[in-house]
mmCIF file with all atom_site columns, C-alpha atoms and ligand atoms in Angstrom:
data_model
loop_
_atom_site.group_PDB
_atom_site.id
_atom_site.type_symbol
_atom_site.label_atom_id
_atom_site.label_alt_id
_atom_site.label_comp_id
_atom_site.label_asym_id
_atom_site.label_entity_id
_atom_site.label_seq_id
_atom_site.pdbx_PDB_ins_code
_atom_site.Cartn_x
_atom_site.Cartn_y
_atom_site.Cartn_z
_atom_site.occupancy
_atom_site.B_iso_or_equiv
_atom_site.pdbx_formal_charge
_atom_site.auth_seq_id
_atom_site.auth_comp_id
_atom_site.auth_asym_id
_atom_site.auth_atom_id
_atom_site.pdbx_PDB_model_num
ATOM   1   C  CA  . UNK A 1 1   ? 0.000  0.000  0.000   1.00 48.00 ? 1   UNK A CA  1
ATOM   2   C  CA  . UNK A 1 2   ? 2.718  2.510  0.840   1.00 50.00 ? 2   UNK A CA  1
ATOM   3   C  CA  . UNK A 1 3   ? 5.095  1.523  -2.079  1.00 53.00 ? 3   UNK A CA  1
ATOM   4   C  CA  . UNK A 1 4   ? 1.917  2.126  -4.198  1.00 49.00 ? 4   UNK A CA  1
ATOM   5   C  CA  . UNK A 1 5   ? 1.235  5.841  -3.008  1.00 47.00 ? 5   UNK A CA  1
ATOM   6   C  CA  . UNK A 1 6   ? 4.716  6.357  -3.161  1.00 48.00 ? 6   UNK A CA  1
ATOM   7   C  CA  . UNK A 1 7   ? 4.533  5.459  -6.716  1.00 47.00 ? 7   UNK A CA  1
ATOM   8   C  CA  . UNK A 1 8   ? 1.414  7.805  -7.070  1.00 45.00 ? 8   UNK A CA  1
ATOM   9   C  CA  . UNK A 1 9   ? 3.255  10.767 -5.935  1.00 47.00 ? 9   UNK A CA  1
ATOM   10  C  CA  . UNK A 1 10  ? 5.936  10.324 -7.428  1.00 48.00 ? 10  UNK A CA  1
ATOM   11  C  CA  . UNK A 1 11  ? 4.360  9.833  -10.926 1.00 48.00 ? 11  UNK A CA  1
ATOM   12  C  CA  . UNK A 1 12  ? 2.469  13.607 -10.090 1.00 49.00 ? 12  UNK A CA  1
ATOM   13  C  CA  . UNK A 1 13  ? 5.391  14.627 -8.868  1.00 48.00 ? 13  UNK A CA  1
ATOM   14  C  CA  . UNK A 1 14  ? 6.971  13.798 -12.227 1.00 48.00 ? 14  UNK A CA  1
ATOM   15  C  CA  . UNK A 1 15  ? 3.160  15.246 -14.252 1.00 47.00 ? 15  UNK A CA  1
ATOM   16  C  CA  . UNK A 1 16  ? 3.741  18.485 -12.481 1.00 48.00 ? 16  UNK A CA  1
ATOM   17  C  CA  . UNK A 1 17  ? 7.383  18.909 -13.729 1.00 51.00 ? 17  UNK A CA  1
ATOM   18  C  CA  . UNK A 1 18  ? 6.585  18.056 -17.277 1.00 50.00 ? 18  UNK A CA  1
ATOM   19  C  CA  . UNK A 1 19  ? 3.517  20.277 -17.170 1.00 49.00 ? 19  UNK A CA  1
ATOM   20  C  CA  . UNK A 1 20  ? 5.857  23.435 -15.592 1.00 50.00 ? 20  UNK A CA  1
ATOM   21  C  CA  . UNK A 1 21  ? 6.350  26.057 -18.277 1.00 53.00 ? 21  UNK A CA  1
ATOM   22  C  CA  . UNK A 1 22  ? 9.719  25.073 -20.248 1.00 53.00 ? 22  UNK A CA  1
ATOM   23  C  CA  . UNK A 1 23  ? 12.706 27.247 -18.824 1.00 64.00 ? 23  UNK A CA  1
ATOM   24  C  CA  . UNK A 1 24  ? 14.721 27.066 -21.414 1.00 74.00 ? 24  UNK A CA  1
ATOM   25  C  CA  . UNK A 1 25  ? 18.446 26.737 -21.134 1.00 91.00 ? 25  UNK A CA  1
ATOM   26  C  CA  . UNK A 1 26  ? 20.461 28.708 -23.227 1.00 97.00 ? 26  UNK A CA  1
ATOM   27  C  CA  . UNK A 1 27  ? 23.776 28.553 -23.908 1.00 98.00 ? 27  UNK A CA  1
ATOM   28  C  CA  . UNK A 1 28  ? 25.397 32.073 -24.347 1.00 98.00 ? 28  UNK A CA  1
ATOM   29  C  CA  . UNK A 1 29  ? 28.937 32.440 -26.045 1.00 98.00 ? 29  UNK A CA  1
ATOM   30  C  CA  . UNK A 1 30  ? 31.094 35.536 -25.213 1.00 98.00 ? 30  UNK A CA  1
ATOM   31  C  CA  . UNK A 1 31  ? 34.394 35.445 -27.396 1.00 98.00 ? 31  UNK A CA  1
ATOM   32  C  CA  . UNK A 1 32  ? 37.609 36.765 -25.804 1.00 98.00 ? 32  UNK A CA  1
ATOM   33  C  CA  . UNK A 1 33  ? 39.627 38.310 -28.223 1.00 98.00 ? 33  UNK A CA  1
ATOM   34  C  CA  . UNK A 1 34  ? 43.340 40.161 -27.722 1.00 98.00 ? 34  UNK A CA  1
ATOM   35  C  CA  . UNK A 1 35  ? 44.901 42.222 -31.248 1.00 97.00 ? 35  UNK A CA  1
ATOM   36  C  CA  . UNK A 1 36  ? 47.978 44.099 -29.717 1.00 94.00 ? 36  UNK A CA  1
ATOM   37  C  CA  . UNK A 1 37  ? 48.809 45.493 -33.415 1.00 96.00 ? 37  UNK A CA  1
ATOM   38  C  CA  . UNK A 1 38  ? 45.038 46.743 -33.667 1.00 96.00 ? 38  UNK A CA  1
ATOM   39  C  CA  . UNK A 1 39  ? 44.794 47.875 -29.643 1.00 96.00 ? 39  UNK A CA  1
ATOM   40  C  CA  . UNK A 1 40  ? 41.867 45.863 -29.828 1.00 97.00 ? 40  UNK A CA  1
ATOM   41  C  CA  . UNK A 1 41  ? 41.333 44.186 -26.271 1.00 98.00 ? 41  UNK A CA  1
ATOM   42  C  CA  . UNK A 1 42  ? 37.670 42.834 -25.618 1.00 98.00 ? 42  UNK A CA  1
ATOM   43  C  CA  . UNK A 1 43  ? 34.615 40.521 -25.132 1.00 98.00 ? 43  UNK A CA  1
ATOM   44  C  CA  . UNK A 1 44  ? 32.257 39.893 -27.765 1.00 98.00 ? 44  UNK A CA  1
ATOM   45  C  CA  . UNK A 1 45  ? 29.700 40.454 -27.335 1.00 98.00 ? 45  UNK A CA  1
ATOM   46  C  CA  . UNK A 1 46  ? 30.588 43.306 -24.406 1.00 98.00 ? 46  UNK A CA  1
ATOM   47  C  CA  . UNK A 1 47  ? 27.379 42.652 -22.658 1.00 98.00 ? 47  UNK A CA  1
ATOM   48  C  CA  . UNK A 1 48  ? 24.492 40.070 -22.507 1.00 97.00 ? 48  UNK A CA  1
ATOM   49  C  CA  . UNK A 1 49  ? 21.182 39.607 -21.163 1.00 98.00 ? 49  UNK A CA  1
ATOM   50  C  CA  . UNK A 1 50  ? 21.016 35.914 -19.006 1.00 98.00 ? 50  UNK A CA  1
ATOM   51  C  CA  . UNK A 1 51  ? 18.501 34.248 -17.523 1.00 97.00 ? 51  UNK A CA  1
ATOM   52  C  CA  . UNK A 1 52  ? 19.592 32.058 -14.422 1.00 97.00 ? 52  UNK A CA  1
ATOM   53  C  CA  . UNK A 1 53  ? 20.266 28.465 -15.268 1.00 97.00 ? 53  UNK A CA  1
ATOM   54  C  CA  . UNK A 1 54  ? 21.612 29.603 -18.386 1.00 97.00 ? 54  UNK A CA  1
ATOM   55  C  CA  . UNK A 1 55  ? 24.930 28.945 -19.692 1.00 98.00 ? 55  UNK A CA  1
ATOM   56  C  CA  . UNK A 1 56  ? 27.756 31.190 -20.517 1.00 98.00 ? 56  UNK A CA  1
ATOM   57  C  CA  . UNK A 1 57  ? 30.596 29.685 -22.760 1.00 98.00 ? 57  UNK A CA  1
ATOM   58  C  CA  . UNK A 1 58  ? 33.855 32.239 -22.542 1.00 98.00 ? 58  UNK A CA  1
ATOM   59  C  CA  . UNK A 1 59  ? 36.043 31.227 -25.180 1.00 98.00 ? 59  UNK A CA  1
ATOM   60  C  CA  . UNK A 1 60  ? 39.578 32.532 -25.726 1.00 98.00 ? 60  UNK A CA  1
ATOM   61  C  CA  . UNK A 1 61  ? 39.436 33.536 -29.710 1.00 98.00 ? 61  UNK A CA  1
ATOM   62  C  CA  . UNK A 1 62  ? 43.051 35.448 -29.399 1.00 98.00 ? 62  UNK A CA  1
ATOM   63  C  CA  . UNK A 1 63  ? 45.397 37.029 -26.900 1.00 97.00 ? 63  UNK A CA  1
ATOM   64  C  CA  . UNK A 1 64  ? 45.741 34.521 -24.577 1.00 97.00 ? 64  UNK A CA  1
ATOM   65  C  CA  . UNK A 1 65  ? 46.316 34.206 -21.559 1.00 98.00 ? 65  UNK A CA  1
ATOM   66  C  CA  . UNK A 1 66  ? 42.722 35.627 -20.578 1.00 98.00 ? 66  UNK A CA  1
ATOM   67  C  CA  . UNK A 1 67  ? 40.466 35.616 -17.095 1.00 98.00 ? 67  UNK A CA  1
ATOM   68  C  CA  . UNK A 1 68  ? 36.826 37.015 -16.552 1.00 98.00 ? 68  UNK A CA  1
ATOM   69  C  CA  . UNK A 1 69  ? 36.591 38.954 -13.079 1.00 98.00 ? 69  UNK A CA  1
ATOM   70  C  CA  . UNK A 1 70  ? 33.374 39.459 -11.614 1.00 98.00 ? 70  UNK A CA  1
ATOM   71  C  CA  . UNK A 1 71  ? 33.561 43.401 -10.018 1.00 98.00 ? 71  UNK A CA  1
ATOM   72  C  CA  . UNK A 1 72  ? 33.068 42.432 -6.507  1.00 97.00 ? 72  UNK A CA  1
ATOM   73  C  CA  . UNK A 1 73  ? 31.865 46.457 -5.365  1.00 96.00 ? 73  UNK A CA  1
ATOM   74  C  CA  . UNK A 1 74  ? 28.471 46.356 -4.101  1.00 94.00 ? 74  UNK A CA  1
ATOM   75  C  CA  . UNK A 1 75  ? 27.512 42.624 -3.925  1.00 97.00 ? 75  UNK A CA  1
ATOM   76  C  CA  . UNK A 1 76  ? 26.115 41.127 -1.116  1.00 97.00 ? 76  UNK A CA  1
ATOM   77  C  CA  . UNK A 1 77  ? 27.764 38.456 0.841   1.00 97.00 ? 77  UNK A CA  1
ATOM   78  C  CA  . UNK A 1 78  ? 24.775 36.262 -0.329  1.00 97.00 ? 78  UNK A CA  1
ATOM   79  C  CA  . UNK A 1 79  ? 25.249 37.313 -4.132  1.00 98.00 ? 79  UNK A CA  1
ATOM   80  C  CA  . UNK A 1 80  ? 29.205 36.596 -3.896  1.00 98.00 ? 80  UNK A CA  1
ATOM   81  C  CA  . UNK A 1 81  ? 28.984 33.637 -2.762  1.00 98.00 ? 81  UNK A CA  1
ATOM   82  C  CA  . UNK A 1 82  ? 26.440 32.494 -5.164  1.00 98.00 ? 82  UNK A CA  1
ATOM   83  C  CA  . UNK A 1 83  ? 28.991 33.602 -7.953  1.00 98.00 ? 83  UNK A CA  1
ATOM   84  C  CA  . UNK A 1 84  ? 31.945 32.143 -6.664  1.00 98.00 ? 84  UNK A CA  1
ATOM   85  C  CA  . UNK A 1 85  ? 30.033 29.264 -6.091  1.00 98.00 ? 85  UNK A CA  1
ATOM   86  C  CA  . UNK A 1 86  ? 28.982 29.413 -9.905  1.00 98.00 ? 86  UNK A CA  1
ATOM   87  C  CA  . UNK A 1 87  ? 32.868 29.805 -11.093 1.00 98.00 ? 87  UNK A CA  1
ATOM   88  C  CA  . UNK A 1 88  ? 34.534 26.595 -11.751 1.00 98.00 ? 88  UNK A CA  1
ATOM   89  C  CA  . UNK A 1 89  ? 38.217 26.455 -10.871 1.00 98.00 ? 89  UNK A CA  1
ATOM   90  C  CA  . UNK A 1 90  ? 38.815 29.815 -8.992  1.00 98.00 ? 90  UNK A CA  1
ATOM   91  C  CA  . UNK A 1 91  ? 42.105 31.226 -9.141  1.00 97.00 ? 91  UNK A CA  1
ATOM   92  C  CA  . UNK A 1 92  ? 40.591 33.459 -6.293  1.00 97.00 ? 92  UNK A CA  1
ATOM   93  C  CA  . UNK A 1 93  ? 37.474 35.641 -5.384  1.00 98.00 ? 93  UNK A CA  1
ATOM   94  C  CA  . UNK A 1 94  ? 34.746 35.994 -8.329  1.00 98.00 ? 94  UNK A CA  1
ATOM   95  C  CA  . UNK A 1 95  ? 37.519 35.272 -10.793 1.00 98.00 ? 95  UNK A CA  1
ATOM   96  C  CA  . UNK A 1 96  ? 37.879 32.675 -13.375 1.00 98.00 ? 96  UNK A CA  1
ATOM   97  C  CA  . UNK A 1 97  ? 41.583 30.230 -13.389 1.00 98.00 ? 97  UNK A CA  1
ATOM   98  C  CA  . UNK A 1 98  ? 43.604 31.640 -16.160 1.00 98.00 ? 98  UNK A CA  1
ATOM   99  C  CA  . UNK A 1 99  ? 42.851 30.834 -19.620 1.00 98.00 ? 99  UNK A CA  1
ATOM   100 C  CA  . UNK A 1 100 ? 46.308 30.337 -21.319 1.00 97.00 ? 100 UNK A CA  1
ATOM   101 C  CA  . UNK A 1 101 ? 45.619 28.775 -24.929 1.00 97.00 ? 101 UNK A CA  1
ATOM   102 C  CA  . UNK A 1 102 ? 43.282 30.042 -27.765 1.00 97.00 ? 102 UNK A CA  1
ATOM   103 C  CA  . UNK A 1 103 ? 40.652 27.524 -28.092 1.00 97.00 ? 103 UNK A CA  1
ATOM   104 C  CA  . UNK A 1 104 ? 40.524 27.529 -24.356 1.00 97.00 ? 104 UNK A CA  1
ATOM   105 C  CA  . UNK A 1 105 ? 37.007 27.716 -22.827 1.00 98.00 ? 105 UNK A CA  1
ATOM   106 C  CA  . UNK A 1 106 ? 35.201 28.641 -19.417 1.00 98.00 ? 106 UNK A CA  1
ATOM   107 C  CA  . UNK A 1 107 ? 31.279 27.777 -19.075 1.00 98.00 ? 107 UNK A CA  1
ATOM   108 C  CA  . UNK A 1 108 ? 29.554 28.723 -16.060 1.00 98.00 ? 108 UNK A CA  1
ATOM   109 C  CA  . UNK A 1 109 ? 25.573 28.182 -15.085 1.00 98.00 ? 109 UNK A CA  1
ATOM   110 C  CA  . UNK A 1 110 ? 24.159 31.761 -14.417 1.00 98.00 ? 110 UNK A CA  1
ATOM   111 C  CA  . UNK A 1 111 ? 23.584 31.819 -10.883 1.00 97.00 ? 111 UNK A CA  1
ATOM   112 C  CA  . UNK A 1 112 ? 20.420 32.050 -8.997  1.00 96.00 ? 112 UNK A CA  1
ATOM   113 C  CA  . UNK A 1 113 ? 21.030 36.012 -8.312  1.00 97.00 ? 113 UNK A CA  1
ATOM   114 C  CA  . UNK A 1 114 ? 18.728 38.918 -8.040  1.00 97.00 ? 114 UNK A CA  1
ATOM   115 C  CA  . UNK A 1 115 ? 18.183 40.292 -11.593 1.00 97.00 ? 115 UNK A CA  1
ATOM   116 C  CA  . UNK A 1 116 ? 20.829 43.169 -12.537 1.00 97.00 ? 116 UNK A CA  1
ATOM   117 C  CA  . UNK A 1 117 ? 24.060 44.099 -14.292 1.00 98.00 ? 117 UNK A CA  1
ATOM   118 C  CA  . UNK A 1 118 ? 27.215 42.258 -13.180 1.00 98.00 ? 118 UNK A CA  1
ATOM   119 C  CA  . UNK A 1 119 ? 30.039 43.423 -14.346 1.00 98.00 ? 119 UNK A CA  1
ATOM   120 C  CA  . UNK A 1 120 ? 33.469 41.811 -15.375 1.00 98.00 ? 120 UNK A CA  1
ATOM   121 C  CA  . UNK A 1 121 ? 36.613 42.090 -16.824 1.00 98.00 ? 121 UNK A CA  1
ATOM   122 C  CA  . UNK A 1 122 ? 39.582 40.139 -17.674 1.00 98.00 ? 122 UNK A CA  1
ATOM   123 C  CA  . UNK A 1 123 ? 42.880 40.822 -14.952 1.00 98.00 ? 123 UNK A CA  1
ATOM   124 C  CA  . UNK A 1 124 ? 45.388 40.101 -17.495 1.00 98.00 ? 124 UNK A CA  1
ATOM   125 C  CA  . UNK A 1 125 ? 44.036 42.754 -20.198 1.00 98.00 ? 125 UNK A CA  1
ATOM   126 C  CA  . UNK A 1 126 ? 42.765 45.095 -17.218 1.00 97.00 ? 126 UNK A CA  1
ATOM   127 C  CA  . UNK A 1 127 ? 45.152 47.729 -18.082 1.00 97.00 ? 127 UNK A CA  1
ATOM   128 C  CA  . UNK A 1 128 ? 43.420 47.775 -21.589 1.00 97.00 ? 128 UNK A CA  1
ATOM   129 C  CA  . UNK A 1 129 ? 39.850 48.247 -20.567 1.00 97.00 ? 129 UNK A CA  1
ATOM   130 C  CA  . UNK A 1 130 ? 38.652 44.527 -21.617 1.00 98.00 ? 130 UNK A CA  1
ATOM   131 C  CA  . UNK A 1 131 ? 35.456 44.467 -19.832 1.00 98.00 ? 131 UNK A CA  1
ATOM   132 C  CA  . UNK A 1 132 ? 31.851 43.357 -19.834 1.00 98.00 ? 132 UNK A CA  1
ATOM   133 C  CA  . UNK A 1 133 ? 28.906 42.684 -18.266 1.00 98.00 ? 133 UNK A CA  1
ATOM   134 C  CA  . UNK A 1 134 ? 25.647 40.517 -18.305 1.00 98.00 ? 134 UNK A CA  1
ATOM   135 C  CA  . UNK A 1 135 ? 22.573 41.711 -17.129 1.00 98.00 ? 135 UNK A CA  1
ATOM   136 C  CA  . UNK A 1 136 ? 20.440 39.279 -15.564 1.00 96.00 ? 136 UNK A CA  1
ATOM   137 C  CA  . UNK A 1 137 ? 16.717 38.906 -16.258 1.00 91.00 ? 137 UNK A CA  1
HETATM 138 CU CU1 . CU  B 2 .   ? 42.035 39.475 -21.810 1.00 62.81 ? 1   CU  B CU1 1
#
């Protein structure tokens, strides 16, 4: 008797998910790109609009070594955390290991953060203004 309501609820568990509204995943790639002969230092695209759960694919197109730095000024100890925890690999607070070859990518799941601009830039290009952002739905 138990097994079989166990079964029940778990098969309306299972109805209820399927009949949830799709959130779509997307996958989001940002290019990193370094030209010293053309002064040419950024992401592309510079800025994004996420949704949580989505996926953001930094890829290292030139210029390597790369990083992508979340700006830390004016996040919550909540929020941080909640990107760092979102950051594969740290090489330290809100900031990406380094990305050393071309071809080289970094994917990260949009965290579950209150919707906004986040802003980031890359430590090793710093000096050259290569920044970004992604506003979050
Ligand atoms: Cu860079």
């Amino acid at each position: 008797m138990w097994r079989l309501l166990r079964t029940i609820a778990l098969g309306m568990g299972i109805g209820a998910l399927a009949a949830a509204p799709a959130a779509a995943q997307a996958t989001h790639v940002v290019r990193l790109i370094a030209d010293a002969r053309k002064d040419d230092y950024r992401f592309e695209p510079a800025s994004l609009t996420v949704r949580p759960n989505d996926v953001i694919v930094f890829r290292v197109v030139s210029g390597a070594p790369h990083s992508v730095v979340f700006e830390g000024e004016g996040l919550s100890p909540g929020v941080r955390g909640a990107i760092n925890s979102a950051m594969p690999g740290r090489s330290g607070d809100l900031s990406s290991p380094l990305l050393t070859a071309v071809g080289k990518e970094y994917r990260m799941v949009v965290p579950q953060v209150p919707a906004g601009k986040y802003a980031f830039y890359c430590l090793p290009h710093r000096a050259y203004d290569m920044r970004g952002s992604i506003t979050i739905d």
